[in-house]
Short mmCIF file of C-alpha atoms and ligand atoms in Angstrom, two decimals:
data_model
loop_
_atom_site.label_atom_id
_atom_site.label_comp_id
_atom_site.label_asym_id
_atom_site.label_seq_id
_atom_site.Cartn_x
_atom_site.Cartn_y
_atom_site.Cartn_z
CA ALA A 1 98.67 113.14 78.87
CA GLY A 2 99.67 111.09 81.88
CA VAL A 3 98.20 107.93 80.41
CA GLY A 4 99.82 108.61 77.05
CA ALA A 5 103.21 109.08 78.60
CA GLY A 6 102.76 105.93 80.65
CA ALA A 7 101.79 103.93 77.60
CA ALA A 8 104.76 105.22 75.66
CA LEU A 9 107.14 103.94 78.31
CA GLY A 10 106.19 100.41 77.45
CA VAL A 11 107.04 100.58 73.77
CA VAL A 12 109.86 103.10 73.44
CA PRO A 13 113.18 101.58 74.52
CA GLY A 14 115.03 103.88 76.85
CA GLY A 15 113.07 107.06 76.42
CA VAL A 16 112.44 109.11 79.54
CA LEU A 17 113.87 106.39 81.79
CA ASP A 18 117.39 107.00 80.45
CA GLY A 19 117.88 109.63 83.09
CA ALA A 20 116.29 107.67 85.91
CA PRO A 21 118.41 107.15 89.01
CA ALA A 22 117.92 103.41 88.57
CA ILE A 23 120.21 103.27 85.60
CA ARG A 24 123.08 105.27 87.06
CA ARG A 25 125.60 103.31 89.07
CA ARG A 26 128.17 105.11 91.16
CA ARG A 27 129.19 105.56 94.76
CA VAL A 28 126.91 107.88 96.63
CA THR A 29 127.34 109.87 99.80
CA PRO A 30 125.14 108.17 102.40
CA VAL A 31 122.31 110.40 103.56
CA CYS A 32 119.48 109.99 106.00
CA VAL A 33 116.36 112.18 106.23
CA ALA A 34 113.60 112.12 108.83
CA SER A 35 110.70 114.16 110.11
CA GLY A 36 111.55 117.11 112.35
CA ASN A 37 111.48 114.98 115.49
CA GLY A 38 114.18 112.75 114.00
CA GLN A 39 117.45 114.58 114.62
CA GLY A 40 118.60 111.90 117.04
CA ALA A 41 117.31 109.23 114.68
CA VAL A 42 119.29 110.35 111.61
CA THR A 43 122.41 110.74 113.72
CA ARG A 44 122.06 107.23 115.11
CA ALA A 45 121.20 105.78 111.70
CA GLN A 46 124.38 107.18 110.15
CA GLU A 47 126.41 105.76 113.04
CA VAL A 48 124.98 102.33 112.32
CA LEU A 49 125.84 102.67 108.61
CA ASN A 50 129.36 103.83 109.48
CA GLY A 51 129.74 100.74 111.66
CA GLY A 52 128.98 98.60 108.63
CA GLY A 53 125.29 98.10 109.41
CA ASP A 54 122.52 97.47 106.94
CA THR A 55 120.24 100.32 105.83
CA LEU A 56 117.14 98.91 107.53
CA ASP A 57 118.95 98.25 110.82
CA ALA A 58 120.21 101.82 110.62
CA VAL A 59 116.82 103.52 110.31
CA LEU A 60 115.28 101.15 112.87
CA GLU A 61 117.92 101.93 115.49
CA GLY A 62 117.27 105.58 114.75
CA VAL A 63 113.50 105.54 115.19
CA ASN A 64 113.68 103.13 118.15
CA LEU A 65 115.15 106.03 120.14
CA VAL A 66 111.99 108.03 119.54
CA GLU A 67 109.62 105.08 120.02
CA ARG A 68 111.13 104.39 123.43
CA ASP A 69 111.11 108.05 124.47
CA PRO A 70 108.20 108.62 126.90
CA ASN A 71 108.37 112.35 126.21
CA ASP A 72 107.53 112.05 122.51
CA ARG A 73 103.74 112.07 122.60
CA SER A 74 103.26 111.02 119.01
CA VAL A 75 105.24 107.81 118.69
CA GLY A 76 105.44 104.51 120.57
CA TYR A 77 105.73 104.65 124.35
CA GLY A 78 104.19 107.88 125.63
CA GLY A 79 102.04 108.33 122.51
CA LEU A 80 98.60 109.85 122.97
CA PRO A 81 95.84 107.24 123.15
CA ASN A 82 92.67 106.68 121.15
CA PHE A 83 89.09 107.64 122.07
CA ASP A 84 89.02 104.92 124.73
CA GLY A 85 92.36 105.85 126.28
CA VAL A 86 94.23 102.97 124.64
CA VAL A 87 97.52 103.53 122.79
CA GLN A 88 97.32 101.90 119.36
CA LEU A 89 100.43 101.99 117.20
CA ASP A 90 101.01 101.80 113.43
CA SER A 91 104.30 101.15 111.65
CA SER A 92 105.78 99.95 108.38
CA VAL A 93 109.26 99.13 107.12
CA MET A 94 110.70 98.53 103.66
CA HIS A 95 114.12 97.08 102.90
CA GLY A 96 115.24 98.06 99.41
CA PRO A 97 117.82 95.38 98.52
CA THR A 98 115.52 92.46 99.34
CA ARG A 99 112.33 94.22 98.22
CA GLY A 100 110.98 93.42 101.67
CA ALA A 101 108.01 95.05 103.35
CA GLY A 102 106.35 94.54 106.72
CA ALA A 103 103.79 96.43 108.75
CA VAL A 104 101.59 96.41 111.84
CA ALA A 105 98.47 98.42 112.59
CA CYS A 106 96.46 99.00 115.77
CA LEU A 107 99.18 97.22 117.72
CA GLU A 108 98.83 97.61 121.48
CA GLY A 109 101.45 97.09 124.17
CA VAL A 110 104.73 97.05 122.23
CA LYS A 111 107.00 100.09 122.58
CA THR A 112 108.76 99.47 119.28
CA PRO A 113 106.14 98.62 116.65
CA SER A 114 108.74 99.17 113.92
CA LEU A 115 110.60 96.08 115.12
CA VAL A 116 107.40 94.04 114.95
CA ALA A 117 106.82 95.37 111.41
CA ARG A 118 110.36 94.23 110.55
CA ASP A 119 109.60 90.81 112.00
CA VAL A 120 106.41 90.53 109.92
CA MET A 121 108.69 91.09 106.91
CA ARG A 122 111.33 88.63 108.10
CA TYR A 123 109.36 85.81 109.61
CA THR A 124 106.03 85.66 107.80
CA ASP A 125 104.80 85.41 104.25
CA HIS A 126 102.59 88.46 104.86
CA VAL A 127 103.02 92.20 104.78
CA LEU A 128 100.52 93.54 107.33
CA LEU A 129 99.27 92.21 110.67
CA VAL A 130 96.73 94.15 112.75
CA GLY A 131 95.33 94.38 116.26
CA ARG A 132 95.20 91.31 118.43
CA GLY A 133 96.89 89.14 115.82
CA ALA A 134 99.78 91.57 115.57
CA GLN A 135 100.20 91.57 119.34
CA ASP A 136 100.05 87.75 119.57
CA PHE A 137 102.68 87.57 116.84
CA ALA A 138 104.88 90.08 118.67
CA ARG A 139 104.56 88.15 121.94
CA SER A 140 105.44 84.90 120.20
CA LEU A 141 108.75 86.42 119.11
CA GLY A 142 109.59 87.71 122.55
CA HIS A 143 108.64 91.37 122.22
CA PRO A 144 107.70 92.56 125.73
CA ILE A 145 104.02 93.48 126.10
CA GLU A 146 103.82 96.54 128.37
CA ASN A 147 101.54 99.38 129.36
CA LEU A 148 102.33 102.19 126.92
CA LEU A 149 100.10 104.84 128.47
CA THR A 150 102.33 107.22 130.41
CA ASP A 151 100.80 109.28 133.18
CA GLU A 152 101.14 112.42 131.11
CA ALA A 153 99.38 110.90 128.10
CA ARG A 154 96.65 109.50 130.35
CA GLN A 155 96.12 112.89 131.95
CA ALA A 156 95.87 114.58 128.57
CA TRP A 157 93.23 112.06 127.56
CA VAL A 158 91.24 112.51 130.79
CA GLU A 159 91.17 116.25 130.26
CA TRP A 160 90.22 115.87 126.61
CA ARG A 161 87.37 113.53 127.67
CA ALA A 162 86.14 116.05 130.23
CA ARG A 163 86.09 118.83 127.63
CA LEU A 164 84.62 116.73 124.83
CA SER A 165 81.04 117.80 125.51
CA GLU A 166 79.28 120.08 127.95
CA ARG A 167 76.39 117.67 128.03
CA ASP A 168 78.07 114.50 129.18
CA ASP A 169 78.70 113.50 132.78
CA TYR A 170 82.44 114.09 132.93
CA LEU A 171 83.21 117.31 134.79
CA THR A 172 85.88 119.72 133.57
CA PRO A 173 88.44 121.24 135.97
CA GLU A 174 86.23 124.33 136.16
CA GLU A 175 83.11 122.33 137.01
CA THR A 176 84.47 120.16 139.79
CA LEU A 177 85.30 121.20 143.35
CA TYR A 178 88.11 118.69 143.35
CA GLU A 179 91.35 118.31 141.52
CA LEU A 180 90.81 116.52 138.24
CA PRO A 181 93.32 113.68 137.92
CA GLY A 182 93.68 114.58 134.28
CA PHE A 183 94.08 118.30 134.71
CA ILE A 184 97.39 119.69 133.54
CA PRO A 185 97.82 123.16 135.05
CA ASN A 186 98.90 126.00 132.81
CA LEU A 187 98.30 124.19 129.54
CA GLU A 188 98.11 126.95 126.93
CA ASP A 189 96.77 127.26 123.43
CA GLY A 190 99.51 126.16 121.10
CA ASP A 191 100.71 123.37 123.36
CA PRO A 192 100.87 120.22 121.28
CA LEU A 193 98.40 118.60 123.65
CA VAL A 194 95.81 121.23 122.83
CA ASP A 195 96.77 122.15 119.33
CA SER A 196 98.89 120.45 116.74
CA HIS A 197 101.06 121.58 113.88
CA ASP A 198 98.00 121.40 111.67
CA GLY A 199 95.80 123.25 114.10
CA VAL A 200 93.33 120.40 114.25
CA ARG A 201 94.37 117.58 116.57
CA PRO A 202 97.56 116.36 118.14
CA GLN A 203 99.27 114.20 115.55
CA GLY A 204 102.82 113.14 114.96
CA THR A 205 104.92 110.39 113.55
CA ILE A 206 108.51 109.66 112.71
CA ASN A 207 109.51 108.70 109.20
CA CYS A 208 113.16 107.95 108.43
CA ASN A 209 114.72 107.07 105.05
CA ILE A 210 118.33 106.28 104.19
CA VAL A 211 120.62 105.56 101.25
CA ASP A 212 124.05 104.01 101.74
CA ARG A 213 127.22 104.31 99.65
CA ASN A 214 126.11 101.51 97.35
CA GLY A 215 122.83 103.24 96.64
CA ASP A 216 120.86 100.74 98.73
CA LEU A 217 117.80 102.16 100.44
CA SER A 218 115.50 101.51 103.37
CA GLY A 219 112.76 103.35 105.21
CA VAL A 220 110.53 103.16 108.25
CA THR A 221 107.48 105.04 109.52
CA THR A 222 106.13 104.64 113.04
CA THR A 223 103.42 106.44 115.02
CA SER A 224 100.74 106.41 117.66
CA GLY A 225 98.62 108.11 115.02
CA LEU A 226 95.92 110.66 115.47
CA ALA A 227 95.24 111.40 119.13
CA TRP A 228 91.75 110.42 120.36
CA LYS A 229 91.11 108.48 117.13
CA ILE A 230 88.21 106.09 116.80
CA PRO A 231 89.46 102.73 118.10
CA GLY A 232 90.59 100.68 115.15
CA ARG A 233 91.40 103.69 112.97
CA VAL A 234 94.45 103.02 110.82
CA GLY A 235 96.48 105.92 109.43
CA ASP A 236 98.88 106.08 106.54
CA SER A 237 101.99 105.03 108.47
CA PRO A 238 101.50 101.23 108.18
CA ILE A 239 100.15 101.34 104.63
CA VAL A 240 102.85 100.45 102.12
CA GLY A 241 102.67 103.09 99.39
CA ALA A 242 100.96 105.65 101.62
CA GLY A 243 103.08 106.45 104.68
CA LEU A 244 106.20 104.78 103.26
CA TYR A 245 107.56 103.52 99.98
CA VAL A 246 110.98 102.26 98.95
CA ASP A 247 112.07 101.11 95.51
CA ASN A 248 115.75 100.20 95.56
CA ASP A 249 116.06 101.24 91.90
CA VAL A 250 114.79 104.74 92.58
CA GLY A 251 114.49 106.07 96.13
CA ALA A 252 112.63 106.11 99.43
CA ALA A 253 109.89 108.38 100.72
CA GLY A 254 107.63 108.70 103.74
CA SER A 255 105.10 111.01 105.28
CA THR A 256 103.75 112.60 108.43
CA GLY A 257 100.57 114.56 108.92
CA ARG A 258 96.95 113.83 108.05
CA GLY A 259 97.06 110.16 107.15
CA GLU A 260 93.67 110.07 105.46
CA ALA A 261 94.89 112.54 102.82
CA VAL A 262 98.06 110.51 102.24
CA ILE A 263 96.17 107.21 101.90
CA LYS A 264 93.72 108.63 99.36
CA THR A 265 96.56 109.84 97.14
CA VAL A 266 98.91 106.88 97.77
CA GLY A 267 101.36 109.56 98.74
CA SER A 268 104.78 108.01 99.28
CA HIS A 269 104.43 105.79 96.22
CA THR A 270 103.58 108.91 94.24
CA VAL A 271 106.77 110.59 95.48
CA VAL A 272 108.87 107.59 94.41
CA GLU A 273 107.18 107.41 91.01
CA MET A 274 107.86 111.12 90.45
CA MET A 275 111.54 110.53 91.28
CA ARG A 276 111.54 107.59 88.86
CA ALA A 277 110.31 109.96 86.18
CA GLY A 278 113.30 112.20 86.87
CA MET A 279 112.12 114.71 89.46
CA SER A 280 114.37 115.77 92.32
CA PRO A 281 113.27 114.53 95.76
CA THR A 282 111.98 118.00 96.69
CA ASP A 283 110.00 118.44 93.48
CA ALA A 284 108.61 114.92 93.81
CA CYS A 285 107.42 115.70 97.34
CA LEU A 286 105.82 118.93 96.14
CA GLU A 287 104.01 117.18 93.31
CA ALA A 288 102.57 114.60 95.72
CA LEU A 289 101.41 117.46 97.95
CA ARG A 290 99.72 119.19 95.00
CA ARG A 291 97.69 116.03 94.48
CA ILE A 292 96.54 116.18 98.08
CA VAL A 293 95.48 119.79 97.68
CA ALA A 294 93.55 118.90 94.53
CA PHE A 295 91.96 115.92 96.27
CA THR A 296 90.74 117.96 99.23
CA VAL A 297 87.21 119.11 98.45
CA GLU A 298 85.37 118.51 101.72
CA PRO A 299 84.31 121.87 103.19
CA ARG A 300 85.13 120.62 106.69
CA LEU A 301 88.77 120.26 105.64
CA LEU A 302 89.14 123.69 104.02
CA ASP A 303 89.97 127.03 105.57
CA ASP A 304 88.29 130.35 104.72
CA GLU A 305 90.36 130.62 101.56
CA GLY A 306 89.57 127.11 100.39
CA ARG A 307 92.96 125.72 101.34
CA PRO A 308 93.48 122.44 103.24
CA SER A 309 93.25 123.18 106.96
CA PHE A 310 95.57 120.30 107.79
CA GLY A 311 99.24 119.51 107.35
CA VAL A 312 101.07 116.82 105.40
CA ASN A 313 104.84 116.47 105.04
CA TYR A 314 106.91 114.27 102.75
CA TYR A 315 110.58 113.33 103.10
CA ALA A 316 112.59 111.61 100.39
CA VAL A 317 116.03 110.42 99.30
CA ASN A 318 116.97 109.03 95.92
CA LYS A 319 119.48 106.43 94.83
CA ASP A 320 122.03 109.14 93.99
CA GLY A 321 122.02 110.46 97.53
CA GLU A 322 119.91 113.52 96.75
CA TRP A 323 117.33 114.37 99.38
CA GLY A 324 114.46 116.71 100.10
CA GLY A 325 111.36 117.41 102.10
CA ALA A 326 108.21 119.41 101.52
CA SER A 327 105.16 120.44 103.45
CA ILE A 328 101.72 121.78 102.56
CA TRP A 329 102.25 124.69 104.95
CA ALA A 330 105.36 126.77 105.50
CA GLY A 331 107.16 126.45 108.80
CA ALA A 332 107.72 122.70 108.86
CA ARG A 333 111.26 121.35 109.12
CA PHE A 334 112.91 118.01 108.68
CA ALA A 335 116.10 116.36 109.89
CA VAL A 336 118.96 115.45 107.58
CA ASN A 337 122.40 113.93 108.06
CA GLY A 338 124.45 113.72 104.89
CA ASP A 339 127.94 114.92 105.66
CA GLY A 340 128.50 113.79 109.20
CA THR A 341 126.47 116.58 110.74
CA THR A 342 122.80 116.56 111.65
CA ARG A 343 120.68 119.62 111.00
CA LEU A 344 117.12 120.75 110.49
CA GLU A 345 116.15 122.00 107.04
CA ASP A 346 113.08 124.00 106.04
CA SER A 347 110.54 121.86 104.26
N1 LIG B 1 100.30 110.29 109.74
C1 LIG B 1 99.86 109.94 111.06
C2 LIG B 1 98.51 109.33 110.98
O1 LIG B 1 97.67 109.80 110.23
C3 LIG B 1 99.82 111.03 112.03
C4 LIG B 1 100.80 112.15 111.89
O2 LIG B 1 101.83 111.99 111.28
O3 LIG B 1 100.57 113.25 112.41
O4 LIG B 1 98.24 108.41 111.71
#
């Protein structure tokens, strides 16, 4: 049925697209949505819009606050490192009015990978730069190259390494007579360093999407990715269509959570396509999540009841200023600023 409907779109003038946000033109109330760690980001982004700023500058200034925050362990500076103890960052941006996209993956040493992603969009003919090349590019444009591993993140990694196996040569706090330089006293189950929202591994990201009064849209996603990841692992955040998608005719969407599941279902693009077909942002997010559930067949990723044992969240705004967020599991929240106030909403 999906193919039939898709084929029909090509030959029937108007048809289901009559109701698409793309065709409506009116002033909209600017609104910004972000993941739950983005309350400060959506507030800042709206301030930038109010000051006459562009939608992409707005979301970037918003997420830069989180990227530069050493206490956010999932994004930029202070993010948890990979298997080798190295912080590797992923980010993508899309600017609706110019149809621009830029991204970086496995970028080391730059606190604000979102600004490097923006510069890939602005100053190259490419969309995605990775690893050493991304860092060389960033340095060439004057981005400071710094050590991103905070003492707290390093300590968490040292303790994780000690507990990784009972058969390796790294001693745990219980096994050594000395103080372990990575030991964090009183760390309890449920602490994000031990456990994550999905109960599997510390993860976290910020995604932020905005629509201004003209209906112009932009979005950004930025992360240190999955803690303790295999060096070189790239998540969904820097993949255009997966961790972020913006179509200025329709809307903007982004994700946080298990990146592998989002990549395999081209998640954020799916959300935008569902909005194009007429769904509300919330329903579009839910439909994209249903696809993830249907795509998850590996026993290692299922709980006792056959449900995904991980979390994924989508956040979306459309060209009319409608917004929404949804999560595989209850309990998740997201940040929204649409009427001058910032609040958290249940996904
Ligand atoms: N989506 C991110 C990744 O897979 C991590 C997260 O949001 O928790 O790299």
